[in-house]
XYZ file of C-alpha atoms in Angstrom:
576
model
C 72.801 -22.229 27.099
C 73.933 -25.777 27.802
C 72.407 -27.597 30.734
C 74.976 -28.054 33.466
C 75.036 -31.318 35.332
C 74.501 -30.518 38.982
C 76.873 -32.556 41.134
C 75.140 -34.888 43.532
C 75.685 -33.918 47.130
C 76.421 -36.358 49.918
C 73.849 -36.256 52.691
C 74.890 -36.389 56.370
C 74.186 -39.658 58.233
C 71.112 -38.330 60.062
C 69.763 -36.131 57.267
C 66.257 -37.519 57.761
C 66.182 -36.315 61.392
C 66.763 -32.741 60.268
C 64.017 -33.067 57.647
C 61.475 -34.568 60.032
C 62.143 -32.003 62.742
C 61.818 -29.232 60.171
C 58.387 -30.552 59.224
C 57.284 -30.686 62.853
C 58.559 -27.168 63.554
C 56.888 -25.850 60.413
C 53.559 -27.467 61.286
C 53.646 -26.129 64.837
C 54.302 -22.617 63.545
C 51.718 -22.590 60.734
C 49.036 -24.871 62.198
C 49.238 -24.317 65.930
C 45.605 -23.189 65.950
C 44.197 -26.406 64.456
C 46.237 -29.144 66.142
C 44.247 -31.180 68.671
C 45.344 -32.618 72.003
C 46.204 -36.040 70.541
C 48.634 -34.422 68.104
C 50.163 -32.211 70.798
C 50.604 -35.320 72.956
C 52.499 -37.006 70.137
C 54.765 -33.975 69.777
C 55.510 -33.817 73.512
C 56.337 -37.532 73.642
C 58.473 -37.336 70.513
C 60.620 -34.511 71.872
C 61.255 -36.581 75.022
C 62.925 -39.340 73.010
C 66.691 -39.524 72.731
C 68.082 -38.406 69.395
C 68.859 -41.944 68.231
C 65.410 -43.175 69.264
C 63.902 -40.340 67.241
C 66.034 -41.463 64.311
C 64.863 -45.069 64.507
C 61.219 -43.978 64.783
C 61.644 -41.739 61.727
C 63.269 -44.609 59.852
C 60.132 -46.643 60.550
C 57.821 -43.773 59.611
C 59.547 -43.141 56.289
C 59.243 -46.759 55.183
C 56.228 -48.489 53.706
C 54.100 -50.544 56.057
C 53.573 -50.577 59.811
C 55.279 -53.862 60.754
C 59.015 -54.508 60.913
C 61.158 -57.568 61.564
C 63.549 -56.754 64.373
C 66.371 -58.927 63.064
C 66.311 -57.123 59.718
C 66.952 -53.674 61.238
C 70.368 -52.281 60.402
C 71.366 -48.625 60.128
C 75.014 -47.599 60.157
C 74.364 -44.374 62.067
C 72.472 -46.216 64.868
C 74.792 -48.420 66.885
C 72.581 -49.953 69.585
C 69.263 -50.791 67.971
C 68.079 -53.206 70.718
C 68.360 -50.419 73.321
C 66.565 -48.001 71.011
C 63.779 -50.511 70.469
C 63.358 -50.833 74.217
C 63.138 -47.048 74.550
C 60.553 -46.817 71.780
C 58.584 -49.662 73.323
C 58.570 -48.033 76.775
C 57.504 -44.677 75.301
C 54.729 -46.349 73.265
C 56.190 -45.510 69.862
C 56.223 -49.189 68.903
C 54.385 -52.255 70.182
C 54.779 -56.010 69.969
C 52.314 -58.171 68.084
C 48.939 -58.484 69.747
C 46.099 -60.526 68.168
C 43.408 -58.294 69.671
C 44.961 -54.894 68.903
C 46.227 -55.839 65.462
C 43.297 -57.811 64.088
C 42.653 -55.287 61.306
C 46.327 -55.442 60.270
C 46.543 -59.213 59.815
C 47.508 -59.062 56.124
C 50.103 -56.372 56.740
C 51.861 -58.388 59.445
C 52.032 -61.446 57.194
C 53.293 -59.503 54.214
C 56.616 -58.663 55.889
C 57.633 -62.291 55.381
C 58.621 -63.915 52.122
C 56.426 -66.540 50.483
C 59.031 -69.203 51.207
C 59.177 -68.269 54.912
C 55.391 -68.344 55.282
C 55.154 -71.749 53.620
C 57.932 -73.089 55.852
C 56.421 -71.862 59.132
C 52.737 -72.551 58.577
C 53.054 -75.875 56.761
C 54.664 -77.208 59.979
C 51.357 -76.561 61.713
C 49.231 -77.920 58.894
C 51.384 -80.521 57.111
C 48.721 -81.664 54.643
C 48.603 -78.095 53.307
C 52.301 -77.891 52.454
C 51.893 -78.907 48.802
C 48.960 -76.545 48.357
C 50.765 -73.645 50.027
C 53.789 -74.035 47.745
C 51.627 -73.548 44.664
C 50.054 -70.310 45.862
C 51.137 -66.786 45.028
C 51.934 -64.454 47.942
C 48.516 -62.794 48.048
C 46.706 -66.147 47.815
C 48.954 -67.666 50.469
C 48.222 -64.849 52.933
C 44.475 -65.359 52.396
C 44.830 -69.119 52.907
C 46.758 -68.705 56.173
C 44.180 -66.271 57.529
C 41.454 -68.762 56.674
C 43.250 -71.816 58.090
C 44.470 -70.355 61.406
C 43.207 -68.237 64.263
C 44.942 -64.875 64.491
C 46.315 -65.737 67.933
C 48.025 -68.787 66.426
C 49.388 -66.706 63.552
C 50.862 -64.160 65.961
C 52.365 -66.908 68.127
C 53.953 -68.542 65.081
C 55.416 -65.303 63.785
C 56.826 -64.330 67.186
C 58.447 -67.745 67.600
C 60.112 -67.427 64.219
C 61.424 -63.868 64.601
C 60.459 -60.815 66.720
C 58.239 -58.342 64.893
C 57.002 -54.915 65.962
C 54.388 -52.452 64.819
C 55.113 -48.733 64.675
C 52.635 -46.453 66.476
C 51.457 -42.869 65.943
C 51.052 -43.656 62.249
C 48.044 -41.356 61.916
C 49.701 -38.458 63.731
C 52.843 -38.676 61.604
C 50.864 -38.929 58.372
C 48.690 -35.992 59.418
C 51.732 -33.832 60.196
C 53.158 -34.559 56.741
C 49.741 -33.933 55.220
C 49.565 -30.502 56.841
C 53.078 -29.708 55.673
C 52.665 -30.773 52.032
C 48.945 -30.025 51.718
C 48.236 -33.515 50.363
C 49.040 -37.178 51.021
C 50.950 -37.783 47.797
C 54.204 -35.921 48.418
C 56.653 -37.332 50.931
C 60.038 -36.743 52.528
C 61.897 -37.625 49.338
C 61.268 -34.012 48.256
C 63.945 -32.964 50.786
C 66.335 -35.581 49.436
C 65.869 -34.555 45.790
C 66.528 -30.922 46.697
C 69.625 -31.565 48.789
C 71.036 -34.096 46.326
C 70.841 -31.384 43.681
C 68.323 -33.331 41.582
C 65.634 -30.637 41.695
C 65.882 -26.891 42.224
C 62.923 -25.106 43.770
C 62.019 -21.432 43.726
C 63.251 -20.057 47.031
C 60.679 -18.559 49.413
C 61.333 -17.393 52.946
C 59.445 -19.560 55.422
C 57.759 -16.524 56.914
C 56.185 -15.784 53.504
C 54.680 -19.265 53.257
C 51.096 -19.545 54.481
C 49.032 -22.416 55.836
C 47.248 -24.485 53.183
C 44.375 -25.035 55.604
C 42.861 -22.146 57.512
C 40.693 -24.237 59.818
C 40.615 -27.758 61.161
C 37.580 -28.410 58.976
C 39.578 -27.441 55.869
C 42.187 -30.074 56.661
C 39.695 -32.758 57.692
C 37.553 -32.226 54.587
C 40.577 -32.496 52.305
C 41.678 -35.621 54.188
C 38.158 -37.058 53.874
C 38.052 -36.663 50.101
C 41.496 -38.246 49.787
C 40.232 -41.208 51.808
C 37.172 -41.556 49.582
C 39.332 -41.412 46.463
C 41.439 -44.258 47.807
C 38.315 -46.204 48.745
C 36.829 -45.769 45.275
C 40.054 -47.034 43.703
C 39.591 -50.249 45.691
C 35.808 -50.616 45.291
C 35.716 -50.239 41.517
C 37.861 -53.373 41.167
C 36.056 -55.622 43.649
C 32.453 -54.428 44.109
C 29.442 -54.571 41.749
C 28.875 -51.244 39.991
C 25.482 -50.759 41.635
C 27.080 -51.154 45.069
C 29.643 -48.503 44.115
C 26.768 -46.197 43.166
C 24.999 -46.799 46.494
C 28.218 -46.182 48.414
C 28.928 -42.923 46.622
C 25.408 -41.509 46.845
C 25.344 -42.242 50.576
C 28.640 -40.414 50.888
C 27.436 -37.507 48.728
C 24.328 -37.165 50.898
C 26.537 -36.923 53.975
C 28.715 -34.137 52.589
C 27.439 -30.769 53.741
C 29.158 -27.390 53.358
C 32.381 -28.901 52.135
C 35.383 -26.595 52.562
C 36.476 -24.714 49.456
C 39.936 -26.286 49.595
C 38.376 -29.770 49.269
C 35.821 -29.027 46.551
C 38.121 -29.443 43.504
C 39.155 -32.918 44.698
C 35.529 -33.805 45.411
C 34.437 -32.760 41.919
C 37.204 -34.839 40.345
C 35.962 -37.807 42.381
C 32.423 -37.219 41.099
C 33.677 -37.392 37.504
C 35.632 -40.596 38.223
C 32.635 -42.323 39.785
C 30.174 -41.175 37.096
C 32.531 -42.286 34.309
C 32.872 -45.688 35.964
C 29.085 -46.052 36.184
C 28.640 -44.982 32.560
C 31.177 -47.558 31.387
C 29.348 -50.109 33.520
C 26.130 -49.336 31.554
C 24.348 -47.863 34.584
C 23.249 -44.838 32.581
C 20.529 -43.473 34.873
C 22.840 -43.742 37.856
C 25.750 -42.187 35.949
C 23.542 -39.256 34.926
C 22.565 -38.565 38.537
C 26.209 -38.523 39.606
C 27.324 -36.351 36.672
C 24.702 -33.810 37.698
C 26.457 -33.267 41.008
C 29.073 -31.108 39.262
C 29.571 -28.947 36.179
C 33.288 -29.644 36.067
C 34.492 -30.652 32.612
C 33.581 -33.073 31.087
C 30.374 -33.487 33.124
C 27.992 -31.653 30.799
C 29.295 -33.325 27.654
C 28.983 -36.749 29.288
C 25.468 -35.865 30.407
C 24.470 -35.079 26.809
C 25.942 -38.350 25.574
C 24.151 -40.251 28.327
C 20.849 -38.454 27.704
C 21.120 -39.336 24.033
C 21.611 -43.016 24.871
C 18.545 -42.808 27.121
C 16.644 -41.093 24.265
C 16.047 -37.942 26.342
C 16.711 -35.716 23.325
C 14.921 -32.595 24.574
C 17.040 -32.507 27.724
C 20.189 -33.080 25.689
C 19.183 -30.264 23.318
C 18.626 -27.830 26.186
C 21.939 -28.670 27.835
C 23.794 -28.204 24.533
C 22.316 -24.726 24.174
C 23.727 -23.870 27.617
C 27.116 -25.266 26.622
C 27.226 -23.138 23.475
C 26.185 -19.989 25.328
C 28.534 -20.534 28.286
C 31.214 -23.074 27.258
C 33.745 -24.179 29.836
C 36.209 -25.323 27.180
C 36.543 -25.974 23.464
C 35.426 -29.589 23.775
C 32.093 -28.506 25.243
C 31.578 -25.760 22.689
C 32.249 -27.759 19.537
C 30.622 -30.930 20.802
C 27.415 -28.999 21.509
C 27.532 -27.234 18.118
C 28.028 -30.536 16.309
C 25.291 -32.250 18.321
C 22.714 -29.571 17.483
C 23.762 -29.605 13.820
C 23.033 -33.308 13.717
C 19.591 -32.723 15.176
C 18.786 -29.808 12.858
C 19.820 -31.335 9.536
C 18.390 -34.282 7.696
C 21.735 -35.132 6.170
C 24.698 -36.466 8.053
C 26.399 -33.334 9.408
C 30.162 -33.009 9.427
C 31.872 -32.203 12.681
C 33.433 -28.739 12.966
C 36.892 -30.271 13.163
C 36.250 -32.460 10.104
C 35.119 -29.488 8.009
C 38.217 -27.511 8.938
C 40.448 -30.494 8.225
C 38.951 -31.066 4.770
C 39.809 -27.473 3.796
C 43.461 -27.864 4.740
C 46.504 -27.818 2.479
C 48.157 -31.136 1.717
C 51.644 -32.338 0.850
C 53.263 -35.695 0.140
C 56.263 -37.075 1.987
C 58.150 -40.333 1.880
C 56.379 -43.290 3.420
C 59.571 -43.775 5.448
C 58.081 -41.121 7.783
C 54.836 -43.059 8.311
C 55.546 -43.497 12.031
C 56.993 -40.003 12.544
C 54.860 -37.813 10.376
C 55.996 -34.525 11.983
C 59.608 -35.344 11.117
C 58.502 -35.878 7.544
C 57.081 -32.355 7.448
C 60.232 -30.921 9.061
C 62.257 -32.639 6.325
C 59.876 -31.272 3.672
C 60.375 -27.687 4.880
C 64.130 -28.109 5.181
C 64.253 -29.128 1.521
C 62.462 -25.865 0.743
C 65.138 -23.914 2.603
C 62.954 -23.237 5.638
C 63.510 -24.120 9.274
C 60.975 -26.091 11.293
C 61.028 -27.455 14.844
C 58.678 -29.280 17.159
C 56.838 -26.681 19.183
C 53.403 -27.977 20.168
C 52.627 -27.069 23.782
C 56.115 -26.754 25.282
C 56.990 -23.635 23.245
C 53.931 -21.699 24.394
C 54.216 -22.981 27.934
C 57.829 -21.794 28.058
C 56.884 -18.336 26.761
C 54.105 -18.117 29.347
C 56.350 -19.343 32.182
C 59.117 -16.854 31.448
C 56.810 -13.871 30.933
C 54.749 -14.488 34.065
C 57.417 -16.041 36.301
C 57.191 -13.379 39.017
C 53.389 -13.499 39.084
C 53.240 -17.301 39.163
C 55.726 -17.504 42.032
C 54.536 -14.458 43.992
C 54.153 -15.683 47.625
C 52.019 -12.683 48.572
C 49.099 -14.192 46.652
C 48.590 -16.838 49.370
C 49.234 -19.822 47.116
C 52.560 -21.171 48.456
C 52.448 -23.328 51.560
C 55.721 -25.283 51.732
C 59.202 -24.942 50.218
C 58.803 -27.759 47.662
C 55.955 -26.391 45.603
C 56.596 -26.488 41.887
C 53.516 -24.360 41.290
C 51.002 -22.261 43.246
C 48.188 -24.285 44.772
C 45.531 -22.452 42.738
C 47.310 -22.706 39.388
C 44.624 -24.821 37.729
C 41.643 -23.285 39.513
C 39.470 -20.401 38.259
C 40.828 -18.366 41.167
C 44.250 -18.212 39.534
C 43.134 -15.764 36.878
C 40.592 -13.916 38.999
C 43.145 -13.186 41.736
C 45.792 -12.079 39.248
C 43.754 -10.518 36.461
C 44.828 -6.939 37.129
C 48.451 -7.997 37.646
C 48.494 -9.953 34.388
C 46.977 -7.135 32.346
C 49.216 -4.434 33.824
C 52.277 -6.664 33.432
C 51.610 -7.177 29.721
C 50.808 -3.496 29.224
C 54.125 -2.622 30.858
C 56.175 -3.905 27.927
C 56.889 -1.116 25.462
C 57.780 -3.360 22.503
C 59.011 -6.796 21.558
C 62.622 -6.018 22.477
C 61.519 -4.943 25.933
C 59.654 -8.243 26.281
C 62.633 -10.280 25.079
C 65.029 -8.554 27.490
C 62.704 -9.357 30.400
C 62.285 -13.005 29.322
C 66.012 -13.401 28.756
C 66.776 -12.148 32.246
C 64.328 -14.655 33.727
C 65.797 -17.438 31.619
C 69.339 -16.716 32.811
C 68.553 -16.079 36.483
C 66.022 -18.899 36.921
C 67.606 -21.567 34.742
C 66.977 -25.071 36.101
C 64.433 -24.094 38.759
C 61.332 -26.309 38.759
C 58.547 -24.540 36.914
C 55.194 -25.998 35.780
C 55.641 -24.432 32.339
C 59.317 -24.382 31.378
C 61.146 -27.523 30.310
C 64.836 -26.689 30.456
C 65.908 -28.036 27.084
C 69.118 -26.711 25.576
C 67.390 -25.252 22.516
C 64.278 -23.869 24.218
C 65.472 -20.260 24.517
C 66.506 -20.124 20.857
C 63.047 -21.262 19.740
C 61.242 -19.005 22.223
C 63.228 -15.968 21.129
C 62.632 -16.654 17.437
C 58.862 -17.043 17.954
C 58.577 -13.851 20.004
C 60.585 -11.931 17.411
C 58.393 -13.034 14.511
C 54.887 -12.922 16.001
C 53.224 -9.511 15.995
C 53.713 -7.955 19.436
C 50.066 -7.222 20.255
C 48.999 -10.665 19.056
C 51.576 -12.292 21.337
C 50.187 -10.404 24.334
C 46.636 -11.449 23.429
C 47.652 -15.115 23.302
C 49.370 -14.922 26.689
C 46.329 -13.211 28.199
C 44.016 -15.837 26.698
C 46.168 -18.646 28.088
C 46.013 -17.176 31.593
C 42.208 -17.246 31.682
C 41.992 -21.042 31.870
C 45.315 -22.808 32.306
C 43.741 -26.259 32.552
C 42.413 -26.005 29.012
C 44.516 -23.349 27.314
C 47.912 -24.962 27.846
C 47.110 -27.667 25.293
C 46.125 -27.903 21.669
C 48.827 -25.716 20.104
C 50.116 -26.644 16.595
C 52.794 -29.321 16.263
C 55.474 -27.337 14.438
C 56.911 -23.848 14.309
C 58.262 -23.066 10.822
C 60.093 -19.928 9.706
C 62.138 -18.494 6.872
C 64.870 -16.105 8.002
C 65.424 -14.715 4.508
C 61.783 -13.883 3.853
C 61.089 -13.026 7.498
C 58.054 -15.342 7.487
C 56.751 -17.883 9.974
C 53.835 -20.260 10.430
C 52.550 -22.629 13.104
C 51.642 -25.942 11.522
C 49.257 -28.598 12.809
C 50.311 -31.827 11.093
C 47.723 -34.488 10.307
C 48.383 -37.867 8.748
C 45.670 -39.428 6.548
C 44.125 -41.196 9.545
C 44.505 -38.417 12.087
C 41.758 -36.112 13.355
C 41.743 -32.526 14.544
C 40.844 -32.056 18.211
C 38.421 -29.433 19.454
C 41.121 -27.592 21.389
C 43.408 -27.561 18.351
C 40.577 -26.072 16.295
C 39.931 -23.486 18.995
C 43.531 -22.221 18.881
C 43.615 -22.262 15.075
C 40.469 -20.138 14.963
C 41.842 -17.774 17.595
C 45.167 -17.427 15.759
C 43.259 -16.631 12.572
C 41.159 -14.048 14.410
C 44.168 -12.135 15.782
C 46.387 -12.460 12.717
C 48.858 -15.168 13.797
C 49.962 -17.372 10.898
C 48.821 -20.933 11.492
C 47.416 -23.755 9.393
C 46.582 -27.433 9.216
C 48.718 -29.500 6.875
C 47.478 -32.900 5.720
C 50.183 -35.409 4.852
C 49.901 -38.197 2.300
C 52.486 -40.880 1.669
C 54.713 -41.162 -1.370
C 55.981 -44.669 -2.112
C 58.289 -45.458 -5.054
C 57.573 -41.975 -6.415
C 53.879 -42.847 -6.651
C 51.296 -40.809 -4.775
C 49.338 -43.039 -2.428
C 46.521 -40.983 -1.006
C 44.966 -42.737 1.920
C 41.657 -40.934 1.994
C 40.251 -42.249 5.233
C 36.912 -40.911 6.334
C 37.370 -39.090 9.657
C 35.615 -40.684 12.564
C 32.555 -38.822 13.684
């Protein structure tokens, strides 16, 4: 099926008003029980504004920054902006510059001006600085002005040059959008992309969508972790590493009974901070932070850090736990290789290296040095076989089509707004646990491979183009998917899909590079291609072993270069 170009739609002049009001209505319906009086006050005041005043306020709220130059405001659908500004000012939706109220926003108010304008205005007040100011970059100039002048003088100068206003209710608006989207990273452009025909979303009735946050604490905890993530992003670039450690441990000590909805974000923050400390050579501190979570790759990093600290017994014990209860292939094989090194006097080969050294090899033209997979495709074509890039997108597409109805089932309390491309628990352990019985019964419901293909084909046709976390709508994807499903043994295919569903974070990666088949012989093989300098990853090895276990044809193929008809074997020792 060819991909049809969706015509871009023209949006009505006040499209953003409809979007914003939809968000407010949605939040009031789903989150009425957690809104506080300050937020209700904002809503009451907003609904008392005239329509055009609402539009101008939304225009402000949808733009970056809190300060706006009055003379720069121009919107074709709003004809009397001065009157609207007066209305917003009277209703406390905007305010004029005030050195006392806006002291913490001093940089923001200066940044709405160009470098040239700032130099022009402030060099008049400090003439001997004019030459210096001209040489400074914008950020340096803002810092210099704040150092050279009192804030009251800065505000007076800016107001004399051109009126400037600050938008109010910034927290309330951001919080409403946060409740709607469930995070602070999506914004109102999601509406625009949908209505312009740029993205299609799975359609859910609003009454089937459920609140992302059950309690006020859920929302506040999620907001808190987002704030701390943003703060860490700033601190790691400006503060000494030991100060970052002190900040984080103080924060960690203050976190008690964190809501479940916030825990995944908190654990990702732990990993970020610990990794930063490890790179900063604060090994003892990094180890303490790593120990706050078992999220991957915490345990592996702990072993590496313990080894550097020469705490071998602790590292040994942790590796035994990782082998017995691995969270992913990286943990499992790293722990196996680590213990092998400890238990042998000779230099032990890594599991991936041993597998790689047993692989088949071929030679291809050195012309393919920078596109080794294409060299292998060309090699198979010369043998009369077909080969295509498959890697992860083939298996993801098969998974997405087979489990479409389960992934997008709104009754499983994982869809919270109409722009979700995936359920909110997709990459959490809960995804499989909540759907285990559904997944197993769904796979068992297919009588044979033709039954499976009919079901997948129907989903492909009816859902084509809809945003899906698994399916990339390439023109050739269905042809490749169908061929793979036809050739792979039916029960083995179901086992792979079931295995993928158990841990989508890890099991959606590491599949072989190429899918090769021979229509005449009715044969196929998945091929992991490795150049002379390339290594096999732990996850790739995990899938190769699993394929071997269940009878799916797969192999590693090492490629050496042929130059001027002479075999040039670049035998490069694999990195340990």
